[in-house]
mmCIF file of C-alpha atoms in Angstrom:
data_model
loop_
_atom_site.group_PDB
_atom_site.id
_atom_site.type_symbol
_atom_site.label_atom_id
_atom_site.label_comp_id
_atom_site.label_asym_id
_atom_site.label_seq_id
_atom_site.Cartn_x
_atom_site.Cartn_y
_atom_site.Cartn_z
ATOM 1 C CA MET A 1 -0.011 -0.007 0.003
ATOM 2 C CA GLU A 2 0.979 3.631 -0.479
ATOM 3 C CA THR A 3 -0.148 6.383 1.858
ATOM 4 C CA GLU A 4 -1.577 9.789 1.110
ATOM 5 C CA GLN A 5 -1.205 12.733 3.472
ATOM 6 C CA ARG A 6 -4.178 14.664 4.799
ATOM 7 C CA THR A 7 -4.489 17.616 7.131
ATOM 8 C CA VAL A 8 -6.924 17.420 10.033
ATOM 9 C CA THR A 9 -7.728 19.895 12.795
ATOM 10 C CA ALA A 10 -8.167 17.888 15.988
ATOM 11 C CA ASN A 11 -7.601 18.670 19.667
ATOM 12 C CA GLY A 12 -7.065 22.288 18.702
ATOM 13 C CA ILE A 13 -4.036 21.760 16.455
ATOM 14 C CA THR A 14 -3.453 21.079 12.779
ATOM 15 C CA GLN A 15 -2.282 17.505 12.390
ATOM 16 C CA ALA A 16 -0.741 15.884 9.315
ATOM 17 C CA VAL A 17 -2.009 12.320 8.933
ATOM 18 C CA ARG A 18 -0.947 9.660 6.431
ATOM 19 C CA VAL A 19 -3.732 7.262 5.433
ATOM 20 C CA ALA A 20 -4.015 4.141 3.285
ATOM 21 C CA GLY A 21 -6.635 1.523 2.529
ATOM 22 C CA PRO A 22 -10.446 1.583 2.490
ATOM 23 C CA PRO A 23 -12.158 3.661 5.232
ATOM 24 C CA ASP A 24 -14.207 0.660 6.346
ATOM 25 C CA GLY A 25 -11.255 -1.770 6.475
ATOM 26 C CA PRO A 26 -9.917 -3.208 9.738
ATOM 27 C CA PRO A 27 -8.393 -0.135 11.400
ATOM 28 C CA VAL A 28 -4.711 0.164 12.328
ATOM 29 C CA LEU A 29 -3.329 3.259 14.042
ATOM 30 C CA LEU A 30 0.447 3.745 13.845
ATOM 31 C CA ILE A 31 2.158 6.045 16.417
ATOM 32 C CA HIS A 32 5.771 6.908 15.660
ATOM 33 C CA GLY A 33 8.605 7.401 18.111
ATOM 34 C CA ASN A 34 10.865 10.256 19.143
ATOM 35 C CA CYS A 35 12.916 12.082 16.501
ATOM 36 C CA SER A 36 10.866 10.630 13.659
ATOM 37 C CA SER A 37 7.432 11.057 12.046
ATOM 38 C CA ALA A 38 4.733 9.080 10.256
ATOM 39 C CA LEU A 39 7.175 8.635 7.362
ATOM 40 C CA PHE A 40 9.010 6.181 9.593
ATOM 41 C CA TRP A 41 6.150 3.739 8.973
ATOM 42 C CA GLU A 42 6.263 3.963 5.174
ATOM 43 C CA PRO A 43 8.469 0.874 4.619
ATOM 44 C CA LEU A 44 6.080 -1.156 6.812
ATOM 45 C CA VAL A 45 2.877 0.142 5.186
ATOM 46 C CA ARG A 46 4.137 -0.973 1.758
ATOM 47 C CA ARG A 47 4.082 -4.536 3.085
ATOM 48 C CA LEU A 48 0.553 -4.456 4.541
ATOM 49 C CA PRO A 49 -2.484 -5.889 2.728
ATOM 50 C CA PRO A 50 -4.616 -3.259 0.973
ATOM 51 C CA THR A 51 -7.694 -4.337 2.923
ATOM 52 C CA LEU A 52 -6.510 -2.597 6.087
ATOM 53 C CA ARG A 53 -7.338 0.998 6.977
ATOM 54 C CA VAL A 54 -4.034 2.495 8.111
ATOM 55 C CA VAL A 55 -3.853 5.868 9.855
ATOM 56 C CA ALA A 56 -0.454 7.288 10.823
ATOM 57 C CA PRO A 57 -0.325 10.795 12.311
ATOM 58 C CA ASP A 58 2.662 13.053 12.774
ATOM 59 C CA LEU A 59 2.774 13.852 16.469
ATOM 60 C CA ARG A 60 2.904 17.494 17.535
ATOM 61 C CA GLY A 61 6.316 18.956 16.752
ATOM 62 C CA TYR A 62 7.163 16.236 14.228
ATOM 63 C CA GLY A 63 6.719 15.913 10.488
ATOM 64 C CA ASP A 64 4.143 18.320 9.106
ATOM 65 C CA THR A 65 1.976 18.586 12.195
ATOM 66 C CA GLU A 66 1.799 21.919 13.982
ATOM 67 C CA THR A 67 4.680 22.672 16.341
ATOM 68 C CA ALA A 68 2.532 22.930 19.432
ATOM 69 C CA PRO A 69 4.188 22.941 22.878
ATOM 70 C CA VAL A 70 4.523 19.788 24.971
ATOM 71 C CA ASP A 71 3.547 20.154 28.624
ATOM 72 C CA ALA A 72 5.886 17.636 30.233
ATOM 73 C CA THR A 73 3.961 17.619 33.502
ATOM 74 C CA ARG A 74 1.230 15.662 31.664
ATOM 75 C CA GLY A 75 3.671 12.917 30.725
ATOM 76 C CA LEU A 76 2.819 11.869 27.165
ATOM 77 C CA ARG A 77 -0.837 12.847 27.501
ATOM 78 C CA ASP A 78 -0.563 15.839 25.117
ATOM 79 C CA PHE A 79 0.340 13.370 22.382
ATOM 80 C CA ALA A 80 -2.284 10.838 23.441
ATOM 81 C CA ASP A 81 -5.012 13.496 23.478
ATOM 82 C CA ASP A 82 -4.060 14.566 19.948
ATOM 83 C CA VAL A 83 -4.228 10.978 18.719
ATOM 84 C CA ALA A 84 -7.499 10.260 20.547
ATOM 85 C CA ALA A 85 -9.137 13.209 18.801
ATOM 86 C CA LEU A 86 -8.392 11.585 15.425
ATOM 87 C CA LEU A 87 -10.490 8.538 16.304
ATOM 88 C CA ASP A 88 -13.630 10.641 15.996
ATOM 89 C CA ASP A 89 -12.815 11.984 12.533
ATOM 90 C CA PRO A 90 -15.099 10.319 9.955
ATOM 91 C CA THR A 91 -12.636 11.098 7.140
ATOM 92 C CA LEU A 92 -10.081 8.868 8.856
ATOM 93 C CA PHE A 93 -12.222 6.112 10.362
ATOM 94 C CA ALA A 94 -15.586 5.101 8.908
ATOM 95 C CA ALA A 95 -16.936 4.076 12.332
ATOM 96 C CA THR A 96 -17.055 6.645 15.118
ATOM 97 C CA ASP A 97 -16.586 3.816 17.616
ATOM 98 C CA ALA A 98 -13.436 2.547 15.848
ATOM 99 C CA ARG A 99 -11.325 0.138 17.906
ATOM 100 C CA PRO A 100 -8.051 0.010 15.963
ATOM 101 C CA VAL A 101 -5.039 -2.117 16.585
ATOM 102 C CA VAL A 102 -2.750 0.602 17.990
ATOM 103 C CA VAL A 103 0.931 0.190 17.100
ATOM 104 C CA GLY A 104 3.388 2.329 19.043
ATOM 105 C CA HIS A 105 7.148 2.544 18.472
ATOM 106 C CA SER A 106 9.471 3.690 21.285
ATOM 107 C CA LEU A 107 7.991 6.981 22.590
ATOM 108 C CA GLY A 108 4.921 6.044 20.542
ATOM 109 C CA GLY A 109 4.616 2.928 22.673
ATOM 110 C CA GLY A 110 4.222 5.166 25.699
ATOM 111 C CA VAL A 111 1.634 7.233 23.852
ATOM 112 C CA ALA A 112 -0.210 4.015 22.963
ATOM 113 C CA MET A 113 -0.245 2.917 26.614
ATOM 114 C CA ARG A 114 -1.537 6.324 27.680
ATOM 115 C CA LEU A 115 -4.225 6.165 24.987
ATOM 116 C CA LEU A 116 -5.365 2.765 26.212
ATOM 117 C CA ILE A 117 -5.548 3.960 29.828
ATOM 118 C CA ASP A 118 -7.554 7.086 28.989
ATOM 119 C CA HIS A 119 -9.760 5.502 26.282
ATOM 120 C CA PRO A 120 -9.912 1.758 26.928
ATOM 121 C CA HIS A 121 -13.110 1.334 24.940
ATOM 122 C CA ARG A 122 -11.419 2.769 21.801
ATOM 123 C CA VAL A 123 -8.465 0.373 21.562
ATOM 124 C CA GLY A 124 -8.831 -3.093 20.018
ATOM 125 C CA ALA A 125 -5.291 -4.307 20.693
ATOM 126 C CA LEU A 126 -1.785 -2.964 21.347
ATOM 127 C CA LEU A 127 1.373 -3.748 19.438
ATOM 128 C CA LEU A 128 4.278 -2.221 21.352
ATOM 129 C CA ALA A 129 7.493 -1.990 19.313
ATOM 130 C CA ALA A 130 10.567 -1.346 21.519
ATOM 131 C CA PRO A 131 8.396 0.770 23.828
ATOM 132 C CA VAL A 132 9.559 3.101 26.573
ATOM 133 C CA SER A 133 9.224 1.494 29.984
ATOM 134 C CA PRO A 134 5.962 2.100 31.830
ATOM 135 C CA TYR A 135 8.186 3.775 34.433
ATOM 136 C CA GLY A 136 9.604 6.303 31.988
ATOM 137 C CA PHE A 137 13.149 6.693 30.678
ATOM 138 C CA GLY A 138 16.017 6.559 33.166
ATOM 139 C CA GLY A 139 16.235 7.391 36.837
ATOM 140 C CA THR A 140 14.780 4.196 38.348
ATOM 141 C CA ARG A 141 16.620 1.298 39.894
ATOM 142 C CA ASP A 142 14.434 -1.835 39.992
ATOM 143 C CA LEU A 143 11.501 -3.679 38.468
ATOM 144 C CA THR A 144 8.992 -1.647 40.455
ATOM 145 C CA GLY A 145 10.360 1.716 39.272
ATOM 146 C CA THR A 146 11.911 2.900 42.559
ATOM 147 C CA PRO A 147 13.509 6.339 41.974
ATOM 148 C CA THR A 148 17.300 6.487 42.048
ATOM 149 C CA THR A 149 17.097 10.041 43.481
ATOM 150 C CA PRO A 150 14.111 12.064 44.686
ATOM 151 C CA ASP A 151 14.331 14.449 41.690
ATOM 152 C CA PHE A 152 15.053 11.746 39.072
ATOM 153 C CA ALA A 153 18.455 13.285 38.341
ATOM 154 C CA GLY A 154 20.020 12.090 35.108
ATOM 155 C CA THR A 155 16.770 12.094 33.126
ATOM 156 C CA GLY A 156 14.971 14.590 30.939
ATOM 157 C CA ALA A 157 16.156 17.297 28.578
ATOM 158 C CA GLY A 158 19.483 17.883 30.289
ATOM 159 C CA THR A 159 20.641 14.445 29.137
ATOM 160 C CA ALA A 160 20.428 15.305 25.433
ATOM 161 C CA ASN A 161 23.632 15.605 23.426
ATOM 162 C CA PRO A 162 23.836 19.343 22.583
ATOM 163 C CA ASP A 163 25.827 18.637 19.412
ATOM 164 C CA PHE A 164 23.088 16.311 18.167
ATOM 165 C CA VAL A 165 20.395 18.875 19.010
ATOM 166 C CA ALA A 166 22.281 21.618 17.146
ATOM 167 C CA ARG A 167 22.795 19.411 14.085
ATOM 168 C CA LEU A 168 19.162 18.362 14.200
ATOM 169 C CA ALA A 169 18.064 21.997 14.230
ATOM 170 C CA ALA A 170 20.430 22.790 11.363
ATOM 171 C CA GLY A 171 19.140 19.946 9.194
ATOM 172 C CA ASP A 172 22.578 18.338 9.031
ATOM 173 C CA ARG A 173 22.667 15.403 6.584
ATOM 174 C CA SER A 174 26.390 14.701 6.866
ATOM 175 C CA THR A 175 28.202 11.628 8.146
ATOM 176 C CA ASP A 176 31.195 13.519 9.479
ATOM 177 C CA GLU A 177 30.559 13.313 13.224
ATOM 178 C CA PRO A 178 29.121 10.656 15.551
ATOM 179 C CA ALA A 179 26.441 13.122 16.682
ATOM 180 C CA SER A 180 25.152 13.859 13.184
ATOM 181 C CA PRO A 181 21.537 12.742 12.725
ATOM 182 C CA ARG A 182 22.505 10.350 9.930
ATOM 183 C CA ALA A 183 25.206 8.760 12.105
ATOM 184 C CA VAL A 184 22.754 8.426 15.014
ATOM 185 C CA LEU A 185 20.156 6.866 12.694
ATOM 186 C CA ARG A 186 22.652 4.281 11.481
ATOM 187 C CA ALA A 187 24.218 3.526 14.844
ATOM 188 C CA THR A 188 21.237 3.479 17.217
ATOM 189 C CA TYR A 189 17.901 3.227 15.401
ATOM 190 C CA VAL A 190 18.884 -0.133 13.895
ATOM 191 C CA ALA A 191 21.402 -2.850 14.701
ATOM 192 C CA ASP A 192 22.556 -3.150 11.066
ATOM 193 C CA PRO A 193 22.668 0.073 9.005
ATOM 194 C CA ALA A 194 22.161 -2.004 5.867
ATOM 195 C CA SER A 195 18.571 -2.596 7.008
ATOM 196 C CA LEU A 196 17.822 1.043 6.202
ATOM 197 C CA GLY A 197 18.380 0.202 2.528
ATOM 198 C CA THR A 198 17.068 2.589 -0.096
ATOM 199 C CA ASP A 199 14.800 4.215 2.525
ATOM 200 C CA GLU A 200 17.679 5.859 4.397
ATOM 201 C CA GLU A 201 17.037 9.339 2.941
ATOM 202 C CA LEU A 202 13.302 9.067 3.662
ATOM 203 C CA LEU A 203 13.996 8.004 7.240
ATOM 204 C CA LEU A 204 16.555 10.788 7.666
ATOM 205 C CA ASP A 205 13.934 13.279 6.393
ATOM 206 C CA SER A 206 11.627 11.921 9.094
ATOM 207 C CA LEU A 207 14.256 12.341 11.822
ATOM 208 C CA LEU A 208 15.144 15.860 10.684
ATOM 209 C CA SER A 209 11.483 16.945 10.838
ATOM 210 C CA THR A 210 11.771 17.118 14.652
ATOM 211 C CA ALA A 211 11.049 20.570 16.082
ATOM 212 C CA THR A 212 13.752 21.655 18.515
ATOM 213 C CA GLY A 213 13.531 24.041 21.472
ATOM 214 C CA ASP A 214 12.345 24.380 25.030
ATOM 215 C CA ASP A 215 8.761 23.416 24.222
ATOM 216 C CA ASN A 216 9.611 20.445 22.011
ATOM 217 C CA TYR A 217 12.868 18.483 21.643
ATOM 218 C CA PRO A 218 14.630 18.247 24.015
ATOM 219 C CA GLY A 219 12.859 20.681 26.425
ATOM 220 C CA THR A 220 14.011 22.508 29.546
ATOM 221 C CA ALA A 221 16.356 21.222 32.261
ATOM 222 C CA THR A 222 16.599 21.848 36.000
ATOM 223 C CA PRO A 223 19.878 21.903 37.947
ATOM 224 C CA SER A 224 20.253 19.100 40.485
ATOM 225 C CA ALA A 225 22.491 18.537 43.521
ATOM 226 C CA ASN A 226 22.494 14.859 42.548
ATOM 227 C CA TRP A 227 24.728 13.262 39.917
ATOM 228 C CA PRO A 228 24.999 14.131 37.055
ATOM 229 C CA GLY A 229 23.744 17.600 37.973
ATOM 230 C CA THR A 230 20.578 17.810 35.859
ATOM 231 C CA ALA A 231 16.934 16.884 36.481
ATOM 232 C CA PRO A 232 13.791 17.129 34.336
ATOM 233 C CA GLY A 233 12.076 20.444 33.627
ATOM 234 C CA GLU A 234 8.395 20.972 32.934
ATOM 235 C CA ARG A 235 8.470 21.560 29.179
ATOM 236 C CA GLY A 236 9.421 19.471 26.176
ATOM 237 C CA VAL A 237 9.609 15.904 24.933
ATOM 238 C CA LEU A 238 12.445 14.380 26.935
ATOM 239 C CA ASN A 239 10.921 15.662 30.156
ATOM 240 C CA ALA A 240 7.565 14.166 29.164
ATOM 241 C CA LEU A 241 9.366 10.811 28.998
ATOM 242 C CA ALA A 242 11.085 11.285 32.367
ATOM 243 C CA PRO A 243 9.772 9.210 35.288
ATOM 244 C CA THR A 244 8.981 12.461 37.123
ATOM 245 C CA TRP A 245 5.949 12.836 34.878
ATOM 246 C CA PHE A 246 5.551 9.517 32.998
ATOM 247 C CA ARG A 247 4.788 6.599 35.342
ATOM 248 C CA LEU A 248 1.714 4.624 34.370
ATOM 249 C CA ALA A 249 2.412 1.021 35.421
ATOM 250 C CA ASP A 250 -0.407 0.815 37.969
ATOM 251 C CA GLU A 251 -2.871 2.522 35.645
ATOM 252 C CA LEU A 252 -2.025 0.129 32.828
ATOM 253 C CA VAL A 253 -2.527 -2.914 35.072
ATOM 254 C CA ALA A 254 -5.887 -1.574 36.256
ATOM 255 C CA VAL A 255 -7.262 -0.601 32.812
ATOM 256 C CA ALA A 256 -10.767 -1.861 32.004
ATOM 257 C CA GLY A 257 -11.367 -4.345 29.215
ATOM 258 C CA LYS A 258 -7.696 -5.283 28.813
ATOM 259 C CA PRO A 259 -7.242 -5.763 25.062
ATOM 260 C CA PRO A 260 -4.447 -8.137 24.019
ATOM 261 C CA VAL A 261 -0.921 -6.774 23.976
ATOM 262 C CA THR A 262 1.949 -7.913 21.724
ATOM 263 C CA TRP A 263 5.406 -6.649 22.665
ATOM 264 C CA VAL A 264 8.043 -6.868 19.919
ATOM 265 C CA ARG A 265 11.649 -5.990 20.636
ATOM 266 C CA GLY A 266 15.127 -6.691 19.354
ATOM 267 C CA ASP A 267 17.786 -8.197 21.585
ATOM 268 C CA ALA A 268 20.358 -5.781 20.116
ATOM 269 C CA ASP A 269 18.418 -2.583 20.952
ATOM 270 C CA VAL A 270 20.768 0.067 22.367
ATOM 271 C CA ILE A 271 18.070 2.656 23.125
ATOM 272 C CA VAL A 272 15.419 0.769 25.115
ATOM 273 C CA SER A 273 17.551 -1.747 26.957
ATOM 274 C CA ASP A 274 18.729 -2.775 30.400
ATOM 275 C CA THR A 275 22.124 -1.485 29.150
ATOM 276 C CA SER A 276 20.891 1.536 27.201
ATOM 277 C CA LEU A 277 23.481 3.818 25.645
ATOM 278 C CA PHE A 278 21.047 6.680 26.333
ATOM 279 C CA ASP A 279 20.822 5.977 30.059
ATOM 280 C CA LEU A 280 23.349 8.172 31.839
ATOM 281 C CA ALA A 281 23.578 5.725 34.729
ATOM 282 C CA TYR A 282 24.735 2.986 32.366
ATOM 283 C CA LEU A 283 27.089 5.374 30.552
ATOM 284 C CA GLY A 284 28.471 6.385 33.945
ATOM 285 C CA SER A 285 29.199 2.767 34.739
ATOM 286 C CA LEU A 286 31.222 2.585 31.515
ATOM 287 C CA GLY A 287 33.189 5.723 32.460
ATOM 288 C CA VAL A 288 31.690 7.737 29.614
ATOM 289 C CA VAL A 289 29.999 10.213 31.993
ATOM 290 C CA PRO A 290 32.411 11.208 34.782
ATOM 291 C CA GLY A 291 31.627 11.187 38.493
ATOM 292 C CA TRP A 292 29.253 8.215 38.503
ATOM 293 C CA PRO A 293 28.492 7.475 42.190
ATOM 294 C CA GLY A 294 28.487 3.700 41.730
ATOM 295 C CA GLU A 295 26.133 0.775 41.282
ATOM 296 C CA ALA A 296 24.596 0.972 44.732
ATOM 297 C CA ASP A 297 23.586 4.619 44.339
ATOM 298 C CA CYS A 298 22.909 4.842 40.607
ATOM 299 C CA PRO A 299 22.324 1.565 38.786
ATOM 300 C CA ALA A 300 21.233 1.417 35.161
ATOM 301 C CA GLN A 301 17.471 1.295 34.618
ATOM 302 C CA PRO A 302 16.226 -2.253 33.926
ATOM 303 C CA MET A 303 13.943 -1.069 31.107
ATOM 304 C CA VAL A 304 13.160 -4.446 29.545
ATOM 305 C CA GLY A 305 12.682 -6.093 32.914
ATOM 306 C CA GLN A 306 10.324 -3.353 34.005
ATOM 307 C CA THR A 307 8.112 -3.697 30.941
ATOM 308 C CA ARG A 308 7.955 -7.458 31.334
ATOM 309 C CA ALA A 309 7.091 -7.186 35.021
ATOM 310 C CA VAL A 310 4.252 -4.744 34.296
ATOM 311 C CA LEU A 311 2.864 -6.845 31.435
ATOM 312 C CA GLU A 312 2.957 -9.921 33.679
ATOM 313 C CA ARG A 313 0.875 -7.995 36.194
ATOM 314 C CA TYR A 314 -1.450 -6.972 33.340
ATOM 315 C CA ALA A 315 -1.901 -10.637 32.409
ATOM 316 C CA ALA A 316 -2.427 -11.693 36.036
ATOM 317 C CA ALA A 317 -5.175 -9.077 36.307
ATOM 318 C CA GLY A 318 -7.141 -10.620 33.421
ATOM 319 C CA GLY A 319 -5.331 -9.397 30.302
ATOM 320 C CA ALA A 320 -3.020 -11.211 27.912
ATOM 321 C CA TYR A 321 0.364 -10.365 26.455
ATOM 322 C CA HIS A 322 2.790 -11.934 24.036
ATOM 323 C CA GLU A 323 6.498 -11.104 23.951
ATOM 324 C CA VAL A 324 8.447 -11.488 20.705
ATOM 325 C CA VAL A 325 12.235 -11.183 20.896
ATOM 326 C CA LEU A 326 14.014 -10.838 17.562
ATOM 327 C CA PRO A 327 17.680 -11.924 17.608
ATOM 328 C CA GLY A 328 20.162 -9.443 16.186
ATOM 329 C CA CYS A 329 17.478 -6.765 15.841
ATOM 330 C CA GLY A 330 17.838 -3.235 17.148
ATOM 331 C CA HIS A 331 15.426 -0.464 18.083
ATOM 332 C CA SER A 332 13.234 -0.557 14.945
ATOM 333 C CA PRO A 333 11.822 -4.063 14.463
ATOM 334 C CA HIS A 334 9.312 -2.858 11.872
ATOM 335 C CA LEU A 335 12.247 -1.775 9.680
ATOM 336 C CA GLU A 336 14.709 -4.519 10.519
ATOM 337 C CA ARG A 337 12.422 -7.550 10.629
ATOM 338 C CA PRO A 338 9.377 -6.488 8.599
ATOM 339 C CA ALA A 339 8.111 -9.989 7.767
ATOM 340 C CA GLU A 340 7.973 -10.996 11.441
ATOM 341 C CA PHE A 341 6.504 -7.647 12.415
ATOM 342 C CA VAL A 342 3.753 -7.799 9.777
ATOM 343 C CA ALA A 343 2.852 -11.322 10.925
ATOM 344 C CA GLU A 344 2.378 -10.121 14.505
ATOM 345 C CA LEU A 345 0.300 -7.147 13.341
ATOM 346 C CA LEU A 346 -1.938 -9.248 11.148
ATOM 347 C CA ALA A 347 -2.496 -11.717 13.973
ATOM 348 C CA LEU A 348 -3.889 -8.863 16.056
ATOM 349 C CA THR A 349 -6.101 -7.532 13.263
ATOM 350 C CA ALA A 350 -7.540 -11.016 12.824
ATOM 351 C CA SER A 351 -8.290 -11.558 16.531
#
């Protein structure tokens, strides 16, 4: 299938939405991750049967959607509210009570979880692709999300690489430096850069569409007396992912209806991992970030273990989940292992 882009005003902002398939087909809602856009789903959509109704929005501050501010104190709810408003648009979904299979990648996985919690009657199933932990990104020490420090130091906007942010803002397409967006795409979004194939320029376009600044990526930072000296602020994307504001494990376990959840991840993911190269605590343990106070005070976040523990609680409370681990796959299973990913998606649309 090929997508076409539409513009929709929903939740008070102008949203760009890519759509494919017949309006009355089985609905699939694709929610992209951080530093990307709906274009990141294009290689997957080409592989989907034309009978499906596919809707893939650009989140606020990404792609061609309006660069509206992100209130980090709401966690990822700004994004979830925007997406929820699309479910009532008859130009996107033929049925006003549409219950799509919701697919969320990385940050989009957190948005999908938030959408399910706030609108359980509108979600038919969840497919979480390398999702952020239900306890947020960084700053927690165990499977129950216990804070490492009271202010969640080492998380939020202050952890962003300023060189990467500057190159992102400048639209840098070079390969000269490790912090260039293209180098980051090749090194961290996938385990094998060859998996980007002929879509590399399209995917780089998607990454470079990210709006930068205090209200978007990465957001504002707050000084901290705790290592490494920075804590989350109240504005912007990375703060919305911080465990200060994004902690929904108990809400997810308690959600009504409990649609089935499929969790797909790669065992070579370096972003969402128990040894994440974006977790300052883990980088500190490697000596990359100086002054690390040690394992007892600041262990790496067990991201994968946390997600599994929460989904096991979800199943024990009456739900069901299915974990798929793809060997040698990195952070983008829909790009790196499309055949396996499509099979898991179609299994949910058929259930």
